[in-house]
Structures are given as C-alpha cells and as structure tokens.
mmCIF file of C-alpha atoms in Angstrom:
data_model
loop_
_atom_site.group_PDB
_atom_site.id
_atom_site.type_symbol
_atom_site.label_atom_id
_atom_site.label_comp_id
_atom_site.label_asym_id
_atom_site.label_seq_id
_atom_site.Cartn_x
_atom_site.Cartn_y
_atom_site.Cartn_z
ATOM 1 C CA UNK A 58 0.000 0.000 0.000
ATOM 2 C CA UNK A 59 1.663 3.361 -1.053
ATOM 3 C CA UNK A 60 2.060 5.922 1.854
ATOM 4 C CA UNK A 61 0.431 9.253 1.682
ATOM 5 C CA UNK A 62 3.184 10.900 0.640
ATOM 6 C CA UNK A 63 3.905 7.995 -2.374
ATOM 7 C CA UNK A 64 0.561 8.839 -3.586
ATOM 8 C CA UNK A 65 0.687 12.454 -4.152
ATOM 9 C CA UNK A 66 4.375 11.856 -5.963
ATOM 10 C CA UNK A 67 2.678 9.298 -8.170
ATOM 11 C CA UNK A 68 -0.257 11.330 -8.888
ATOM 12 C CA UNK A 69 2.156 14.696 -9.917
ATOM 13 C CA UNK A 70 4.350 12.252 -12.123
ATOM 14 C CA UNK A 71 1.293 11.723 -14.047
ATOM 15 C CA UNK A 72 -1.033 15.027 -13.874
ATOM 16 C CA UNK A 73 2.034 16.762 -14.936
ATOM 17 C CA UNK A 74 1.229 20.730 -16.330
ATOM 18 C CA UNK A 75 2.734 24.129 -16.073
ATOM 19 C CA UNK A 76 5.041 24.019 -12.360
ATOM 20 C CA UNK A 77 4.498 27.330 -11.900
ATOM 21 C CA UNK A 78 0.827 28.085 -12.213
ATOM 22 C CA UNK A 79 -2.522 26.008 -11.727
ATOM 23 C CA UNK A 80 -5.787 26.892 -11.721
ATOM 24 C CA UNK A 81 -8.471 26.433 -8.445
ATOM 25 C CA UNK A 82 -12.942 26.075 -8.973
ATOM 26 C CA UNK A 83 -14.847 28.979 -7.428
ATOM 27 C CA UNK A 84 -18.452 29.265 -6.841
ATOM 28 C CA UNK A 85 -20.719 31.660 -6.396
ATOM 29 C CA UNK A 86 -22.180 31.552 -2.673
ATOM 30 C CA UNK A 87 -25.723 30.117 -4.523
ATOM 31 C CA UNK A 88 -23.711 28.138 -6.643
ATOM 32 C CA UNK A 89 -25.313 29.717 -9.567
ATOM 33 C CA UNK A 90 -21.822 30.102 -11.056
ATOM 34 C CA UNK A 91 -18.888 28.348 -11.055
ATOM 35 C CA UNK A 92 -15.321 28.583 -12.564
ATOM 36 C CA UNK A 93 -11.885 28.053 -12.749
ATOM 37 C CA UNK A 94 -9.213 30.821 -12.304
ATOM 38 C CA UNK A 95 -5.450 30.945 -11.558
ATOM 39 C CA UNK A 96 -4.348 31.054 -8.266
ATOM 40 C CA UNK A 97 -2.018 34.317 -7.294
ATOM 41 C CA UNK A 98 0.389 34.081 -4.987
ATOM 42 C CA UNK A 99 -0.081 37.797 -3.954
ATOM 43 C CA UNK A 100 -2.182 39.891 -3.107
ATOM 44 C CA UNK A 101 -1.722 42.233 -6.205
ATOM 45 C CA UNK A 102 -2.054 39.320 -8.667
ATOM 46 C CA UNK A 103 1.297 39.604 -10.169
ATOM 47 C CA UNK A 104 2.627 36.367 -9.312
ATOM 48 C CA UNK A 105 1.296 33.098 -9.767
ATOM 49 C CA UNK A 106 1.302 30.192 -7.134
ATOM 50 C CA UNK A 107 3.235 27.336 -8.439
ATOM 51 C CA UNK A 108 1.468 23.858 -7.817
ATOM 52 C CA UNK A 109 2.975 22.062 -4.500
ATOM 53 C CA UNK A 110 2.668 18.428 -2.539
ATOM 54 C CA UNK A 111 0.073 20.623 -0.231
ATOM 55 C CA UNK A 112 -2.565 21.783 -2.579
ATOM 56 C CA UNK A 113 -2.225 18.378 -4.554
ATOM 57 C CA UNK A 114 -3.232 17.159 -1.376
ATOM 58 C CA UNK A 115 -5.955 19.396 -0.502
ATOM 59 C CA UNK A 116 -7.549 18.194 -3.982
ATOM 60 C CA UNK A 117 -7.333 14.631 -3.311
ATOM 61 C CA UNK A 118 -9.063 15.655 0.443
ATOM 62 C CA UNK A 119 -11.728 17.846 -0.963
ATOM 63 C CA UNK A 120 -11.442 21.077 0.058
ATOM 64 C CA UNK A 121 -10.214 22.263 -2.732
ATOM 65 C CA UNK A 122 -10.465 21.484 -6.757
ATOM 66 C CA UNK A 123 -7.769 22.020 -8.868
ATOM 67 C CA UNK A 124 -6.962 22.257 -12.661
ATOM 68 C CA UNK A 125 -3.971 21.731 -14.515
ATOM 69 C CA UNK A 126 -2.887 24.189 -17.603
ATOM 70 C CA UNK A 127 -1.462 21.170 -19.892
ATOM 71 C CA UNK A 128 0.497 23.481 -22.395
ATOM 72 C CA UNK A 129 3.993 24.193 -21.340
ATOM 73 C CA UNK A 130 5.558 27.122 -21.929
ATOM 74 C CA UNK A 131 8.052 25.257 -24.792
ATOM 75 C CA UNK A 132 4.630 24.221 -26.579
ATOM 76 C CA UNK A 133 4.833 20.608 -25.683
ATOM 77 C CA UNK A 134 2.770 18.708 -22.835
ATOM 78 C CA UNK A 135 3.311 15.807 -20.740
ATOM 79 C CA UNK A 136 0.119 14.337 -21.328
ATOM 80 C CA UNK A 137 -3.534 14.705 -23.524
ATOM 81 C CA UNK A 138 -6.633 14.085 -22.359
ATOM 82 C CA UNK A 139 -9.888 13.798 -24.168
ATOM 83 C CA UNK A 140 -13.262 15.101 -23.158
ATOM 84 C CA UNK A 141 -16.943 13.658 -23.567
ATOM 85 C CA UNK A 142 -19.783 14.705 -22.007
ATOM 86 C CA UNK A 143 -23.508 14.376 -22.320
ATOM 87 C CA UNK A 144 -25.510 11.903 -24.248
ATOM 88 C CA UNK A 145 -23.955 8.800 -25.717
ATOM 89 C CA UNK A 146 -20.354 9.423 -23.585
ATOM 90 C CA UNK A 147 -20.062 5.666 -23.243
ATOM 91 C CA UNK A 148 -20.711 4.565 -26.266
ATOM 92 C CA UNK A 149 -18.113 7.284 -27.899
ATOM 93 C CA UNK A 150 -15.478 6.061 -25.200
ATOM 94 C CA UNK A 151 -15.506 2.668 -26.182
ATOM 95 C CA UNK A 152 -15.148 3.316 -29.924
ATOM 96 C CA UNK A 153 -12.326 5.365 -29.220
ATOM 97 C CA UNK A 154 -10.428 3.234 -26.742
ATOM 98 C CA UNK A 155 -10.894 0.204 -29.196
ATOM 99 C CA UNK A 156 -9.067 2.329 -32.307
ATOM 100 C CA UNK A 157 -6.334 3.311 -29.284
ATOM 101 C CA UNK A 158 -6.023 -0.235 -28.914
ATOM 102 C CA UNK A 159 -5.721 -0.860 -32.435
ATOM 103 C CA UNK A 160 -2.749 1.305 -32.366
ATOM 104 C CA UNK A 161 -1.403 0.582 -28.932
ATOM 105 C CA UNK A 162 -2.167 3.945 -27.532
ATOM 106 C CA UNK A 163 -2.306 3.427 -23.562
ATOM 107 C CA UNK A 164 -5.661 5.523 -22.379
ATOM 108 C CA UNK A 165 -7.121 5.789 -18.901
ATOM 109 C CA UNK A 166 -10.688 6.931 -18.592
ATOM 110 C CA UNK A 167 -11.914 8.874 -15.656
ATOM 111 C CA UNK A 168 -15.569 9.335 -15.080
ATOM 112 C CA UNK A 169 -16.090 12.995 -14.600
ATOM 113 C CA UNK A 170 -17.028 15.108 -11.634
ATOM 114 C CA UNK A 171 -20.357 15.124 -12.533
ATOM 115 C CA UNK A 172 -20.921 11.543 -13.727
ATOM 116 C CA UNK A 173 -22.329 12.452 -17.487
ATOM 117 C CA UNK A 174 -19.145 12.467 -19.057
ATOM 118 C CA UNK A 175 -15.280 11.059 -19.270
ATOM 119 C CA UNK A 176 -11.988 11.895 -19.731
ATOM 120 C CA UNK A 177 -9.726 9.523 -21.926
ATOM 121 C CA UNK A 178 -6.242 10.297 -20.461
ATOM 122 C CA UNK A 179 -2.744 9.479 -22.034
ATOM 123 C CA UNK A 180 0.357 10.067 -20.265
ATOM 124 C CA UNK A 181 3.912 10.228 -21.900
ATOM 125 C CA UNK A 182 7.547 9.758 -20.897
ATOM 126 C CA UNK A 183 8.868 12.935 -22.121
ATOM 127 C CA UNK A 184 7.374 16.152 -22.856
ATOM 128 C CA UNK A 185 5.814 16.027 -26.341
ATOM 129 C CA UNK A 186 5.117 18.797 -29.136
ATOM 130 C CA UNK A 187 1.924 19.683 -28.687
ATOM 131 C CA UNK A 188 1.078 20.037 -32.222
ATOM 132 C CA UNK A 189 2.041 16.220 -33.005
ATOM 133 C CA UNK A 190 0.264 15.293 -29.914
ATOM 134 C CA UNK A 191 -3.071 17.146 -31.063
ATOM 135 C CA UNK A 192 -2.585 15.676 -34.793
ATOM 136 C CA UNK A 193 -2.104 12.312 -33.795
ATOM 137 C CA UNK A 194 -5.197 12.057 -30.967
ATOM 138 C CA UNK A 195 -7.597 13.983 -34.087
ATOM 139 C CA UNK A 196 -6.885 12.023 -36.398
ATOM 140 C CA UNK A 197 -7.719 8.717 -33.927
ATOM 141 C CA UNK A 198 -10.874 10.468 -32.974
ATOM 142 C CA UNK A 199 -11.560 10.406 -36.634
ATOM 143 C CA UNK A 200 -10.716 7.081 -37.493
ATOM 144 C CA UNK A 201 -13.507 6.333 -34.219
ATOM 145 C CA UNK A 202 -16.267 8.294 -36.437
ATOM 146 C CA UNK A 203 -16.010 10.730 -33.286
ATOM 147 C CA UNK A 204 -15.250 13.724 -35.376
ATOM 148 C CA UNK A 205 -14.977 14.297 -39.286
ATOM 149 C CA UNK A 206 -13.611 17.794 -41.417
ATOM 150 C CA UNK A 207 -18.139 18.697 -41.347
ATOM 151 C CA UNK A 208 -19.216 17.823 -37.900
ATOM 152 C CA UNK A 209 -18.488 15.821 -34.247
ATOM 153 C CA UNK A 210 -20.018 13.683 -31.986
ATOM 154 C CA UNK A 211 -22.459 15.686 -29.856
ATOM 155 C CA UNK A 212 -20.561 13.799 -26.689
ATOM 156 C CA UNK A 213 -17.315 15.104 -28.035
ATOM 157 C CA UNK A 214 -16.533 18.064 -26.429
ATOM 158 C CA UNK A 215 -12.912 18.941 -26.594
ATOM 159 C CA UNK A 216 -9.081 17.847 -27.003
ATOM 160 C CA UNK A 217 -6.720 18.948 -24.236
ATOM 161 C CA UNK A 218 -4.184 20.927 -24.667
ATOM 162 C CA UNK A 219 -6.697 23.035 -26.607
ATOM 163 C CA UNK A 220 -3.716 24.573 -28.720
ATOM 164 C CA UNK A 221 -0.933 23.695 -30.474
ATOM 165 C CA UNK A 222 0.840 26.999 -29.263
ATOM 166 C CA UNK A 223 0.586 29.591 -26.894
ATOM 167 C CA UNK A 224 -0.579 32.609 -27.940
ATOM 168 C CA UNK A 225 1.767 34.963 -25.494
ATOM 169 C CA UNK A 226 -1.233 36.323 -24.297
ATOM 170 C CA UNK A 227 -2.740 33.288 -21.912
ATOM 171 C CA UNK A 228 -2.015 30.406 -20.379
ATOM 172 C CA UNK A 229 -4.347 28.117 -22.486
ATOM 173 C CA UNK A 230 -7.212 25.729 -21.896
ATOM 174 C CA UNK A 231 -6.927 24.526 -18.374
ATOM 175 C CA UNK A 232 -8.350 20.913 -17.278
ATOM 176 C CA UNK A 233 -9.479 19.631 -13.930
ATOM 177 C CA UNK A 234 -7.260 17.232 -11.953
ATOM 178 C CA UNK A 235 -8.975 13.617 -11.056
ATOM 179 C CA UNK A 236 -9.574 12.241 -7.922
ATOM 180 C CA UNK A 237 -11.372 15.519 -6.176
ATOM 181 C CA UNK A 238 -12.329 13.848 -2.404
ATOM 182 C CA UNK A 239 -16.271 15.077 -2.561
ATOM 183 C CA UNK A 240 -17.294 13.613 -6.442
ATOM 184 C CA UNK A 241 -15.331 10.323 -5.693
ATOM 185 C CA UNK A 242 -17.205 9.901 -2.656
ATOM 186 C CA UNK A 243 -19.901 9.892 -5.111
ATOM 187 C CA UNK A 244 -17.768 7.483 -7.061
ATOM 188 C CA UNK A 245 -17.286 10.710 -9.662
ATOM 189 C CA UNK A 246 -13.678 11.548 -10.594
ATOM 190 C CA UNK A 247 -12.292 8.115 -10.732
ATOM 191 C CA UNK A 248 -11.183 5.665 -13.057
ATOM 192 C CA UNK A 249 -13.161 3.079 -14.272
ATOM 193 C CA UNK A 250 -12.591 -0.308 -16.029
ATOM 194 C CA UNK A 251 -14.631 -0.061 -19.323
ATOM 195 C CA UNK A 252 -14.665 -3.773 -19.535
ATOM 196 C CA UNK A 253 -16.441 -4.353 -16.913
ATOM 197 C CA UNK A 254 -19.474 -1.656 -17.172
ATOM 198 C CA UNK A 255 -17.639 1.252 -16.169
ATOM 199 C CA UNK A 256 -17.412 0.167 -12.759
ATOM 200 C CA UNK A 257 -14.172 2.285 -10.997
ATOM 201 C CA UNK A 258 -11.227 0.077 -10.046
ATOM 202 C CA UNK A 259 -11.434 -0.665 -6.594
ATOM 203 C CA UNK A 260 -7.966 0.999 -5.423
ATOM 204 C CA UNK A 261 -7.510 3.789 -7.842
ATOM 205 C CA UNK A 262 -3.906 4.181 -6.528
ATOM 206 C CA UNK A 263 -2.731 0.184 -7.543
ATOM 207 C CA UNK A 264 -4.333 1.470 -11.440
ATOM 208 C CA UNK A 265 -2.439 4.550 -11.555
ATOM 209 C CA UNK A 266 0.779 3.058 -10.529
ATOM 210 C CA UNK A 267 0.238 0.516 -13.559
ATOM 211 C CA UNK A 268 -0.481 3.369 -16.640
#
C-alpha cells in the first residue's frame, strides 16, 4: 500500500502541467456560477502560485479542486486528455479506446465530476510537441467516427491541450485534476474499467501506478 506521501508523488508524475501556475474552482455563494481561475500568490495578482505536494493534497481531500494548464511554456505537454460529455459518452469512449487499442495507444478513462461524461487520459515519458500530440489524438478520434472535417459527436466536447501553441497572451485551456475527495465519494472523478461496465477500479492508486 503506497504511503500518503507515495501517492501524491505518483499522482504529480502523471497530472504533470505548467510548475508554476494552476488553476483552483470557485463558486458563487448560490452556486449559480462556477469557474476556474489561476491562483495568485499575492495579493496584487502579479505572481502566480506554483502547484505544491500541499494543494495536490488538498484536492485529493476535498477542500479544494484544482486544474492543470497542460500546455507548457516550450509548446509541448506531458500528457492529452480527451473530453466527452452528455448523451452517448459511453458509447463514444468505447469506440475510441478500441481504435487506441488498435494502435497501442495506452488511455485511462476517468468518469467525470459530474458523472455524465469522461476523460480519456494518455500520459507520456517525455514532454511532447503539442502540435504532433493534437494531430495524432484527431486524427484517432476520426478514425472512431467521433469527429470528421463537417461535424463531431455531440458527446465530443474537446481535445486537451486546446492549442498547439501559446498565444503569449494566456495560459491556455486549463483541465481539472482527477480524484477531487467530494465527487469520488460519489464514485465521480475516478477511473473506471470499461470492460467491466464502467465500474471504478477498486484501489484507484494500484491502477495509476500501472499506466
């Protein structure tokens, strides 16, 4: 069994973004709104809190949610994820892991926060280029009929990273970390074995030490 302390080093070896800057949900007190914005580490908003062992850990606790901004500064990532929501989710996730299988591309899927949607994650090595990273997850999304050059997949929502490049002006699409305490409570926010009706592996921890 991996100690605390294991499991948060594990978990930032594989939810690997930006160092320097991450991204914490906000709600309005009504919870009519909610959001995502950097988190400053001053007052004055001019410098940005890198990510650290603590807040990693206040995700994984609950009292916090985090996101990750996936596009380095260099323009390459450490991982991509892919995003389905809403009707027919399952049934696009299983298409596409079976053409990722067909090519031997390694995917973890997390059930989202919410439980109407997924994320197909895919971790690598090395930093990539984003740009080859992008082209080669489109073009298996439409080889799995997900997308096409006229329309998508209304459960197909988005790629992450959302650019090839940073503009200079942001920090680019941002995505939410896994494993929040309060949705996988709910059993939300974990990973699930497809093969066996989507049911989430029983220790998450033993799965994500075997991606």
């Amino acid at each position: 069994m991996l100690s605390r302390e294991q499991r948060i080093q594990l978990f930032m070896s594989l939810f690997r973004g930006r160092e320097d800057v991450f991204a914490r949900r906000w709600e309005k007190w009504d919870k009519s709104i909610a959001g995502y914005a950097p988190v400053y580490a001053d007052q004055d908003k001019e410098n940005f809190q890198p990510l650290t062992t603590e807040w990693i850990e206040k995700h994984l606790l609950g009292s916090s949610t985090l996101g990750i901004y996936p596009l380095l500064k260099d323009n390459t990532c450490h991982l991509v994820a892919v995003d389905f929501d809403g009707d027919g989710w399952k049934k696009s996730i299983l298409n596409f892991a079976e053409i990722c299988r067909k090519h031997k591309v390694p995917i973890a899927i997390e059930r989202s926060r919410s439980g109407n949607g997924a994320h197909a994650w895919c971790f690598f090595n090395e930093p990539y280029s984003a740009a080859k990273a992008r082209k080669i997850f489109l073009s298996l999304l439409r080889e799995a009929k997900i997308i096409d050059e006229y329309d998508r997949d209304e459960s197909y929502d988005r790629l992450f990273p959302s650019q090839d490049f940073l503009s200079g002006k942001g920090l680019g699409n941002l995505i939410a970390l896994p494993l929040q305490g309060i949705p996988r409570r709910g059993g939300n926010s974990v990973f699930v074995n497809i093969e066996n009706d989507f049911s989430p592996y029983d220790d998450q921890w033993e799965f994500l030490a075997s991606v």
